[in-house]
XYZ file of C-alpha atoms in Angstrom:
651
model
C -26.627 40.286 38.296
C -26.260 37.122 36.197
C -23.894 34.162 35.858
C -22.482 33.819 32.344
C -21.407 30.756 30.370
C -18.790 30.762 27.624
C -19.882 28.977 24.438
C -17.531 28.224 21.515
C -18.697 28.181 17.925
C -17.215 28.292 14.432
C -16.297 31.524 12.764
C -14.248 31.559 9.570
C -12.696 34.976 10.004
C -12.826 36.251 13.599
C -10.092 35.897 16.226
C -11.099 36.771 19.784
C -8.571 36.998 22.664
C -5.616 34.728 23.235
C -7.543 31.956 24.925
C -9.472 31.086 21.767
C -8.327 29.374 18.610
C -8.153 31.365 15.387
C -11.569 30.089 14.341
C -13.619 30.467 17.531
C -15.828 33.266 18.773
C -16.858 33.806 22.375
C -20.578 34.016 22.912
C -21.898 34.936 26.332
C -25.243 33.543 27.382
C -27.125 34.695 30.471
C -27.949 31.749 32.712
C -29.501 32.841 36.027
C -29.699 35.885 38.257
C -27.425 36.208 41.276
C -28.592 37.663 44.571
C -28.082 41.406 44.745
C -25.618 42.264 47.488
C -23.226 45.117 48.085
C -20.169 45.042 45.906
C -16.862 45.734 47.657
C -15.419 49.137 46.893
C -12.237 47.710 45.364
C -14.251 45.567 43.008
C -16.544 48.467 42.099
C -13.548 50.673 41.402
C -12.045 48.195 38.936
C -15.276 47.095 37.310
C -15.338 49.834 34.744
C -11.824 49.042 33.544
C -11.877 45.278 33.305
C -15.447 44.266 32.479
C -17.453 41.304 33.615
C -15.378 38.629 31.839
C -11.831 39.476 32.973
C -9.952 37.088 35.240
C -6.634 38.575 36.344
C -4.268 36.931 38.804
C -4.645 39.846 41.219
C -8.159 38.823 42.097
C -9.552 42.370 41.691
C -10.285 42.613 37.994
C -14.061 42.071 37.710
C -17.170 40.276 38.829
C -15.938 36.953 37.403
C -12.541 37.202 39.137
C -11.730 34.180 41.275
C -11.643 36.389 44.400
C -14.321 38.992 43.650
C -17.584 39.499 45.444
C -20.155 36.732 45.570
C -18.333 34.489 43.020
C -15.281 33.727 45.163
C -16.561 30.323 46.246
C -17.563 29.273 42.737
C -14.151 29.429 41.019
C -13.932 25.701 40.326
C -17.438 25.659 38.880
C -16.663 28.646 36.687
C -13.466 27.037 35.370
C -15.567 24.058 34.341
C -17.893 26.354 32.425
C -14.986 27.739 30.426
C -13.468 24.397 29.384
C -13.482 23.659 25.639
C -16.039 21.094 24.599
C -14.888 17.996 22.691
C -15.131 18.418 18.939
C -17.846 16.429 17.205
C -17.329 14.614 13.878
C -19.235 17.449 12.220
C -16.919 20.030 13.826
C -13.830 18.214 12.583
C -15.340 17.800 9.131
C -16.177 21.496 8.884
C -12.778 22.602 10.098
C -11.211 20.239 7.584
C -13.292 21.857 4.842
C -12.383 25.370 5.959
C -8.652 24.655 5.933
C -8.874 22.996 2.519
C -10.603 26.080 1.119
C -8.174 28.427 2.843
C -5.070 26.523 1.738
C -6.329 26.178 -1.820
C -7.333 29.817 -2.265
C -4.271 31.202 -0.467
C -1.658 28.888 -1.973
C 0.334 31.731 -3.520
C -0.152 34.411 -0.881
C 0.724 32.411 2.244
C 4.260 32.431 3.612
C 6.031 29.071 3.704
C 5.876 28.862 7.497
C 2.186 29.771 7.600
C 1.371 27.278 4.886
C 3.285 24.517 6.671
C 1.341 25.308 9.834
C -1.969 25.061 7.995
C -1.019 21.821 6.244
C 0.131 20.278 9.535
C -3.222 21.186 11.078
C -4.995 19.717 8.059
C -3.012 16.467 8.281
C -3.950 16.168 11.956
C -7.630 16.682 11.153
C -7.493 14.095 8.388
C -6.020 11.561 10.829
C -8.901 12.280 13.217
C -11.431 11.777 10.426
C -9.828 8.467 9.516
C -9.964 7.395 13.166
C -13.696 8.160 13.284
C -14.398 6.043 10.204
C -12.048 3.140 10.920
C -11.711 3.221 14.689
C -8.357 2.747 16.400
C -6.508 0.320 18.650
C -8.699 1.298 21.596
C -12.180 1.453 20.073
C -14.311 0.406 17.136
C -15.940 3.014 14.863
C -19.282 4.362 16.121
C -22.008 4.066 13.481
C -23.756 7.288 14.529
C -20.520 9.292 14.300
C -19.749 7.755 10.906
C -23.207 8.686 9.640
C -22.846 12.278 10.856
C -19.452 12.627 9.233
C -20.677 11.086 5.978
C -23.587 13.508 5.769
C -21.274 16.439 6.473
C -18.819 15.398 3.771
C -21.417 15.194 1.035
C -23.608 18.089 2.183
C -20.714 20.555 2.343
C -18.788 19.272 -0.715
C -15.845 18.282 1.477
C -15.365 15.150 -0.619
C -14.761 17.301 -3.690
C -12.260 19.472 -1.839
C -10.348 16.475 -0.514
C -10.028 14.963 -3.994
C -9.082 18.214 -5.711
C -6.602 19.266 -3.013
C -4.979 15.840 -2.627
C -1.774 16.895 -4.468
C -1.141 19.601 -1.840
C -0.979 17.072 1.034
C 2.093 15.218 2.264
C 2.405 11.487 1.617
C 0.932 10.272 4.917
C -1.995 12.694 4.664
C -2.627 11.512 1.094
C -2.785 7.921 2.296
C -5.214 8.850 5.075
C -7.334 10.930 2.690
C -7.440 8.050 0.222
C -8.722 5.713 2.919
C -11.333 8.271 3.965
C -12.699 8.672 0.440
C -12.734 4.892 -0.004
C -14.552 4.337 3.301
C -17.203 6.959 2.569
C -18.309 5.002 -0.501
C -19.533 2.228 1.817
C -21.119 4.323 4.552
C -24.894 4.115 4.734
C -27.116 6.907 6.000
C -30.691 5.843 6.657
C -29.966 2.569 4.833
C -28.833 4.414 1.703
C -25.427 4.849 0.093
C -25.525 8.600 -0.333
C -22.116 8.575 -2.027
C -23.768 7.074 -5.102
C -26.277 9.928 -5.340
C -23.547 12.513 -4.832
C -21.242 11.114 -7.513
C -24.113 10.793 -9.974
C -24.525 14.579 -9.719
C -20.768 15.284 -9.670
C -19.408 13.100 -12.448
C -16.574 15.538 -13.095
C -14.908 14.093 -9.986
C -14.695 10.754 -11.782
C -12.982 12.490 -14.689
C -10.443 13.894 -12.213
C -9.809 10.466 -10.691
C -9.247 8.789 -14.057
C -7.042 11.614 -15.317
C -5.015 11.132 -12.137
C -3.299 8.136 -13.731
C -1.309 10.635 -15.793
C 0.195 12.038 -12.574
C 2.830 9.655 -11.237
C 2.562 11.073 -7.707
C -1.231 10.844 -7.528
C -2.002 7.793 -9.673
C -2.058 5.117 -6.967
C -4.116 7.252 -4.567
C -6.676 8.232 -7.193
C -6.749 4.634 -8.430
C -7.842 3.332 -5.023
C -10.528 6.018 -4.815
C -11.773 5.259 -8.323
C -12.153 1.526 -7.688
C -14.213 2.217 -4.587
C -16.404 4.650 -6.524
C -16.953 2.033 -9.241
C -18.699 -0.083 -6.624
C -21.721 2.112 -7.395
C -23.438 0.902 -10.553
C -24.365 4.407 -11.700
C -20.713 5.416 -11.463
C -19.543 2.357 -13.406
C -22.096 3.071 -16.128
C -20.912 6.665 -16.445
C -17.255 5.626 -16.766
C -18.048 2.929 -19.349
C -20.146 5.275 -21.465
C -17.686 8.170 -21.301
C -14.476 8.629 -23.326
C -12.611 7.852 -20.099
C -12.787 4.105 -20.649
C -10.593 4.460 -23.738
C -7.959 6.240 -21.670
C -7.585 3.161 -19.487
C -6.146 1.194 -22.424
C -3.350 3.761 -22.606
C -2.798 3.925 -18.848
C -2.402 0.129 -18.705
C 0.498 0.478 -21.149
C 2.353 3.156 -19.177
C 6.043 2.386 -18.586
C 5.585 2.799 -14.817
C 4.893 -0.714 -13.606
C 3.001 0.162 -10.435
C 0.724 2.640 -12.225
C 0.007 0.369 -15.187
C -0.860 -2.518 -12.850
C -3.149 -0.266 -10.814
C -4.901 0.894 -13.989
C -5.316 -2.769 -14.970
C -6.913 -3.494 -11.585
C -9.371 -0.624 -12.119
C -10.085 -1.867 -15.655
C -10.868 -5.337 -14.307
C -13.156 -3.962 -11.594
C -15.006 -1.903 -14.184
C -15.596 -4.907 -16.472
C -16.517 -7.564 -13.909
C -18.450 -6.039 -11.006
C -21.815 -4.980 -12.472
C -22.886 -7.838 -14.749
C -25.881 -6.309 -16.517
C -24.161 -2.976 -17.127
C -21.047 -4.669 -18.522
C -23.058 -6.990 -20.791
C -24.938 -4.022 -22.234
C -21.723 -2.072 -22.761
C -19.879 -4.945 -24.486
C -22.807 -5.642 -26.807
C -23.056 -2.005 -27.900
C -19.311 -1.426 -28.205
C -18.071 -4.853 -29.305
C -16.057 -3.844 -32.382
C -13.980 -0.982 -31.030
C -13.613 -2.477 -27.555
C -12.229 -5.862 -28.583
C -10.195 -4.260 -31.334
C -8.405 -2.223 -28.658
C -8.350 -5.133 -26.206
C -6.679 -7.501 -28.670
C -4.137 -5.111 -30.162
C -3.129 -3.144 -27.059
C -3.423 -5.778 -24.353
C -3.437 -9.382 -25.615
C -0.721 -8.635 -28.184
C 1.242 -6.260 -25.975
C 5.017 -6.601 -25.866
C 4.775 -6.515 -22.063
C 4.486 -9.973 -20.528
C 2.584 -8.779 -17.473
C 0.054 -6.897 -19.598
C -0.579 -10.044 -21.673
C -0.980 -12.159 -18.565
C -3.469 -9.798 -16.928
C -5.389 -9.330 -20.183
C -5.868 -13.005 -21.001
C -7.055 -13.680 -17.453
C -9.544 -10.808 -17.667
C -10.746 -12.059 -21.064
C -11.495 -15.436 -19.540
C -13.363 -13.852 -16.638
C -15.542 -11.843 -19.040
C -16.291 -14.591 -21.575
C -16.980 -17.275 -18.979
C -19.552 -15.095 -17.232
C -23.065 -16.209 -18.180
C -24.327 -12.656 -18.490
C -21.897 -12.195 -21.409
C -23.041 -15.297 -23.326
C -23.953 -13.357 -26.483
C -20.612 -11.565 -26.493
C -18.757 -14.829 -25.883
C -20.419 -16.528 -28.869
C -19.450 -13.644 -31.110
C -15.860 -13.622 -29.847
C -15.221 -17.351 -30.378
C -16.568 -17.145 -33.925
C -13.644 -14.985 -35.069
C -10.580 -16.557 -36.704
C -8.473 -13.527 -35.736
C -9.334 -14.072 -32.094
C -8.482 -17.776 -32.399
C -5.087 -16.929 -33.908
C -4.281 -14.656 -30.943
C -5.274 -17.323 -28.410
C -3.217 -20.024 -30.145
C -0.171 -17.761 -30.007
C -0.750 -17.262 -26.289
C -0.845 -21.052 -25.841
C 2.740 -21.121 -27.114
C 3.980 -18.675 -24.449
C 6.788 -19.823 -22.181
C 4.859 -18.540 -19.168
C 2.830 -21.278 -17.511
C 0.354 -18.733 -16.159
C -0.402 -17.292 -19.595
C -0.727 -20.793 -21.052
C -3.232 -21.800 -18.397
C -5.408 -18.709 -18.815
C -5.247 -18.930 -22.620
C -6.299 -22.584 -22.436
C -9.487 -21.657 -20.567
C -10.462 -19.282 -23.391
C -9.308 -21.664 -26.141
C -11.712 -24.321 -24.829
C -14.601 -21.999 -25.695
C -13.602 -22.029 -29.381
C -13.514 -25.834 -29.367
C -16.778 -26.205 -27.432
C -18.732 -23.850 -29.700
C -21.503 -25.934 -31.304
C -21.844 -23.541 -34.226
C -18.245 -23.128 -35.344
C -17.806 -21.144 -38.558
C -16.023 -23.069 -41.351
C -12.821 -21.023 -41.058
C -12.569 -21.875 -37.338
C -12.977 -25.583 -38.102
C -10.312 -25.465 -40.809
C -7.778 -23.831 -38.465
C -8.396 -26.384 -35.713
C -8.094 -29.303 -38.138
C -4.921 -27.937 -39.741
C -3.243 -27.546 -36.324
C -4.602 -30.728 -34.749
C -1.278 -32.547 -34.382
C 0.511 -29.479 -32.983
C -2.239 -28.904 -30.447
C -2.174 -32.541 -29.328
C 1.587 -32.385 -28.763
C 1.196 -29.161 -26.824
C -1.500 -30.572 -24.562
C 0.264 -33.908 -23.994
C 2.414 -32.411 -21.227
C -0.005 -29.649 -20.361
C -0.832 -29.680 -16.652
C -3.066 -27.142 -14.995
C -2.109 -26.479 -11.386
C -3.447 -23.161 -10.174
C -1.420 -23.389 -6.977
C 1.893 -24.367 -8.577
C 5.091 -22.933 -7.145
C 5.976 -21.636 -10.612
C 2.888 -19.454 -10.602
C 3.763 -18.166 -7.142
C 7.232 -17.308 -8.437
C 5.806 -15.314 -11.341
C 3.610 -13.362 -8.955
C 6.563 -12.581 -6.682
C 8.764 -11.504 -9.604
C 6.044 -9.145 -10.842
C 5.708 -7.604 -7.390
C 9.481 -7.256 -6.965
C 9.913 -5.542 -10.321
C 7.098 -3.127 -9.587
C 8.650 -2.207 -6.245
C 12.049 -2.006 -7.901
C 10.885 0.897 -10.042
C 10.013 2.861 -6.909
C 13.398 2.102 -5.335
C 15.281 2.979 -8.508
C 13.461 6.295 -8.783
C 13.954 7.154 -5.102
C 17.600 6.080 -4.983
C 18.795 9.315 -6.567
C 16.407 11.641 -4.729
C 16.539 13.302 -1.324
C 15.119 10.888 1.258
C 12.802 11.548 4.186
C 14.255 9.313 6.900
C 12.743 8.081 10.180
C 14.393 6.042 12.949
C 13.034 2.682 14.158
C 15.726 2.404 16.814
C 19.240 3.555 17.572
C 20.593 2.765 14.106
C 17.733 1.247 12.090
C 16.205 3.560 9.500
C 12.957 3.585 7.523
C 12.026 5.763 4.551
C 8.858 6.569 2.647
C 10.203 4.229 -0.032
C 10.134 1.262 2.407
C 6.486 1.924 3.180
C 5.426 2.571 -0.406
C 7.125 -0.612 -1.623
C 5.559 -2.793 1.065
C 2.089 -1.419 0.304
C 2.593 -2.063 -3.403
C 3.933 -5.600 -2.934
C 1.224 -6.668 -0.498
C -1.547 -5.212 -2.662
C -0.223 -7.094 -5.687
C 0.166 -10.397 -3.828
C -3.267 -10.098 -2.220
C -4.915 -9.527 -5.588
C -3.413 -12.751 -6.919
C -3.622 -14.877 -3.756
C -6.203 -13.388 -1.360
C -6.333 -16.491 0.867
C -2.620 -16.379 1.725
C -1.086 -14.869 4.872
C 1.333 -11.936 4.887
C 4.227 -10.778 7.081
C 6.194 -7.625 6.310
C 8.975 -5.678 7.983
C 7.220 -2.308 8.055
C 3.802 -3.642 9.112
C 5.494 -5.615 11.895
C 7.319 -2.482 13.051
C 4.038 -0.559 13.095
C 1.565 -3.150 14.402
C 3.576 -5.909 16.081
C 4.675 -9.415 15.192
C 2.390 -11.655 13.125
C 2.622 -15.344 13.994
C 4.023 -17.607 11.288
C 1.661 -20.547 10.679
C 1.583 -23.549 8.347
C -0.596 -21.596 5.897
C 1.018 -20.251 2.700
C 2.642 -17.038 3.935
C 4.381 -14.294 1.991
C 7.255 -12.786 3.983
C 8.466 -9.472 2.588
C 11.312 -7.055 3.171
C 10.397 -4.189 0.822
C 13.846 -2.605 1.047
C 16.637 -4.672 2.545
C 19.611 -2.383 3.045
C 17.758 0.813 3.930
C 20.911 2.405 5.358
C 22.698 1.676 2.085
C 19.754 3.224 0.239
C 19.921 6.391 2.338
C 23.669 6.725 1.746
C 23.488 6.001 -1.978
C 25.341 2.674 -1.666
C 23.822 0.392 -4.341
C 23.655 -2.782 -2.231
C 19.865 -2.725 -1.746
C 17.113 -5.152 -2.692
C 13.536 -6.343 -2.391
C 13.263 -9.734 -0.689
C 10.124 -11.858 -1.075
C 9.766 -15.365 0.303
C 6.837 -17.777 0.385
C 6.655 -20.335 3.182
C 4.352 -23.358 3.209
C 4.287 -25.342 6.435
C 6.769 -22.758 7.803
C 9.332 -23.920 5.213
C 10.552 -21.451 2.544
C 9.469 -22.692 -0.905
C 9.784 -19.674 -3.223
C 12.380 -16.918 -3.072
C 12.876 -13.697 -5.030
C 15.612 -11.147 -4.294
C 15.857 -8.186 -6.659
C 18.492 -5.445 -6.688
C 16.991 -2.790 -9.004
C 20.064 -0.550 -8.882
C 22.404 -3.251 -10.205
C 19.578 -4.943 -12.152
C 20.131 -8.372 -10.612
C 17.148 -10.672 -10.112
C 17.795 -13.798 -8.028
C 15.067 -16.466 -7.998
C 14.632 -19.901 -6.506
C 11.809 -22.439 -6.367
C 11.834 -25.618 -4.312
C 13.065 -28.440 -6.546
C 13.517 -26.188 -9.605
C 16.977 -24.649 -9.064
C 18.266 -21.107 -8.541
C 18.806 -18.397 -11.145
C 20.363 -14.973 -11.628
C 18.631 -12.995 -14.381
C 17.332 -16.270 -15.800
C 20.675 -18.118 -15.813
C 21.362 -21.063 -13.434
C 23.692 -20.383 -10.502
C 25.647 -22.637 -8.133
C 27.487 -22.140 -4.859
C 31.279 -22.081 -4.727
C 33.096 -25.406 -4.630
C 35.745 -24.058 -2.232
C 36.609 -26.478 0.576
C 39.161 -24.488 2.597
C 38.228 -21.775 5.085
C 41.470 -19.921 4.547
C 40.561 -19.390 0.898
C 36.986 -18.322 1.620
C 35.319 -14.922 1.794
C 33.121 -14.389 4.849
C 30.200 -11.950 4.831
C 28.670 -10.805 8.107
C 27.379 -7.702 9.863
C 29.053 -6.203 12.925
C 26.789 -3.612 14.504
C 25.147 -2.631 17.757
C 22.477 -5.311 17.505
C 24.522 -8.250 16.227
C 27.141 -10.541 17.713
C 30.634 -9.914 16.373
C 33.234 -12.431 15.375
C 36.522 -12.425 17.228
C 39.644 -11.216 15.477
C 41.104 -14.709 15.808
C 38.089 -16.181 13.998
C 38.386 -13.656 11.178
C 41.997 -14.710 10.674
C 40.793 -18.218 9.835
C 39.250 -16.983 6.564
C 40.706 -15.096 3.615
C 38.837 -11.839 4.189
C 35.739 -10.265 5.689
C 32.932 -8.389 3.908
C 30.152 -6.295 5.487
C 27.666 -5.226 2.838
C 24.565 -4.206 4.781
C 22.024 -6.582 3.222
C 21.271 -10.002 4.653
C 19.274 -11.083 1.584
C 22.003 -10.097 -0.877
C 24.648 -11.809 1.259
C 22.668 -15.037 0.936
C 22.457 -14.512 -2.819
C 26.226 -13.979 -2.812
C 26.555 -17.472 -1.340
C 24.166 -18.843 -3.985
C 26.086 -17.483 -6.975
C 29.558 -18.247 -5.581
C 30.740 -14.690 -4.940
C 31.292 -15.478 -1.263
C 31.670 -18.796 0.518
C 30.517 -18.080 4.077
C 27.779 -16.009 5.682
C 26.874 -15.551 9.328
C 24.595 -13.155 11.174
C 22.584 -13.028 14.383
C 20.162 -10.483 15.757
C 18.887 -9.337 12.372
C 15.424 -7.834 11.954
C 13.259 -10.880 11.374
C 12.225 -13.641 8.931
C 11.783 -11.099 6.102
C 15.580 -10.722 5.945
C 16.170 -14.399 5.131
C 12.948 -15.931 3.733
C 13.757 -15.231 0.090
C 17.511 -15.796 0.193
C 17.297 -19.090 2.085
C 15.397 -20.751 -0.781
C 17.859 -19.439 -3.356
C 20.883 -20.751 -1.410
C 19.388 -24.234 -1.058
C 18.398 -24.422 -4.727
C 21.917 -23.352 -5.719
C 23.360 -26.334 -3.848
C 24.199 -24.552 -0.610
C 22.966 -25.133 2.921
C 21.421 -22.816 5.482
C 21.693 -23.678 9.174
C 21.829 -22.306 12.694
C 25.312 -21.062 13.726
C 25.344 -23.903 16.255
C 25.142 -26.384 13.398
C 21.520 -27.303 14.141
C 18.641 -26.951 11.692
C 17.761 -23.475 10.476
C 14.730 -21.828 12.130
C 13.371 -18.941 10.073
C 12.028 -17.190 13.183
C 15.206 -17.425 15.299
C 17.124 -14.384 13.980
C 20.192 -16.626 13.643
C 21.606 -17.848 10.349
C 24.718 -19.304 8.765
C 25.157 -20.376 5.149
C 27.859 -22.031 3.077
C 28.422 -24.881 0.680
C 28.276 -28.376 2.268
C 32.068 -28.761 2.171
C 32.671 -25.834 4.526
C 29.887 -26.333 7.066
C 31.725 -28.409 9.677
C 34.801 -26.184 9.823
C 32.696 -23.019 9.739
C 30.474 -24.152 12.627
C 33.582 -24.902 14.672
C 34.830 -21.348 14.131
C 31.437 -19.882 14.996
C 31.141 -21.891 18.215
C 34.590 -20.763 19.309
C 33.590 -17.176 18.600
C 30.301 -17.363 20.509
């Protein structure tokens, strides 16, 4: 007689008894002999019917029953033998691969419920894989586990499956999968980046990633993957030498702001990371490349495209490895004409970047005669232009341009999602969050970090997920990606993106954009406030009884008394703190009061705009406004004293 141990192993097709998962097979291994002793008659009588491995509650179903024969005292030990072993990174990786294959091959034959079950299991596995590579709140990633998982991914072609099957995943699983693919590009196995070797042999995956820009749902995910892959020099060389690089010029011009900006980021990475490869490419392909670059990017009708292009041009030409290319570029009168036109732009950022390139034309020791003649003919105009030309890379105006770009990009997502069915989650009793909130915050933060990587960032959705980030004196972007989420869910068009920049904990730049009503409010410290480019001012009303009051009365906010409401003309509850502040700034309403709102992201942008429009922002007690206090009141200066009196009576 022998004791047996249950061992679990993978099997792609077999299902064995109800205690096993659909992909496990029971293997019985003989461990050690048991002493031979008489078997009770009852046990012997049932042995032939139940077998050695049965374990019925009656206690008389076989030799491994908890109350049978010589094994009665070993029940606890036997239960331990039958416990499932923890899954290794390799196990999870293989199961992930199996489900991807199964879901892909059975996409048309599976029932909806069965497919949902498989995709839910796949999403869970992908989260586990991400946790292995990135760690979690309780532990850091283990290098040995990461190495095992990396080897499994590339050995079994799981990376290919994850990329190809990405469109079949839900949004959260796509995000996790994107992070996994990105992380694997940096994982070393035996001091070697095996991802580089794999991609060199599977270049068709790079074609898939680049073509992904044509798919609005996949573009941003594939874009992140592609930029990480370009970190490998062999990959960058393949992309530059393939027809794919020409496609990027077209993707940068797409009408979808977020996708075009992402394609521009990939384009920049491709042309700046690997110096020797880029220099060789530009030398061999100078004519067609700069022909496309000038006509499609530098002379684009899109302001943002021009700004990104002229900055990239400066980065390329000022790099020493591109000295030969730079000399050739600054010897062209057509190129000089384009740069001089860019110097005349109203945008300070474009002017500054164009100036850096223009200096190369002037500094060229071997100027062609036609270049000299153009510079001489325009000497007086250039001197007048440069007389008031100040270069301040950290100017508030530049910060404003960055924030406006980010807000408009996010606005396209909100506008598109406004008329679609929403997937809604609850953050509390009444507070809602949608996939649009999360997508917008990711987009805005990525854009701001690209432009100002040394700055700090605070956002509503990241705070909800990871806790409060302390506000410091450092330049800090404070973002509400979708203020008025409840309005958004109900199709009420009072929604906006709110972006504020604080320096020394004081709001200095504010942008509030309602993409549904196409209203862009902006304000910069000392520069005034604007609505769609036109100056705005607060109301000049001096009587409470003739004033409109905006507030929010809900479960989490203090409410005004009925008597207090009778002191003003009427009450408005619109559902957006940021837009209420902008209503003060443009004179639509005279008074605003709210306590208990979400956090500084609700007021950081609007507070600047109110102040620059001639209004004042203060604590309902009449004291100075504290952006972290979740208490705010706003009005014109004429109404403050009377309004504070009403608020104090109410509180």
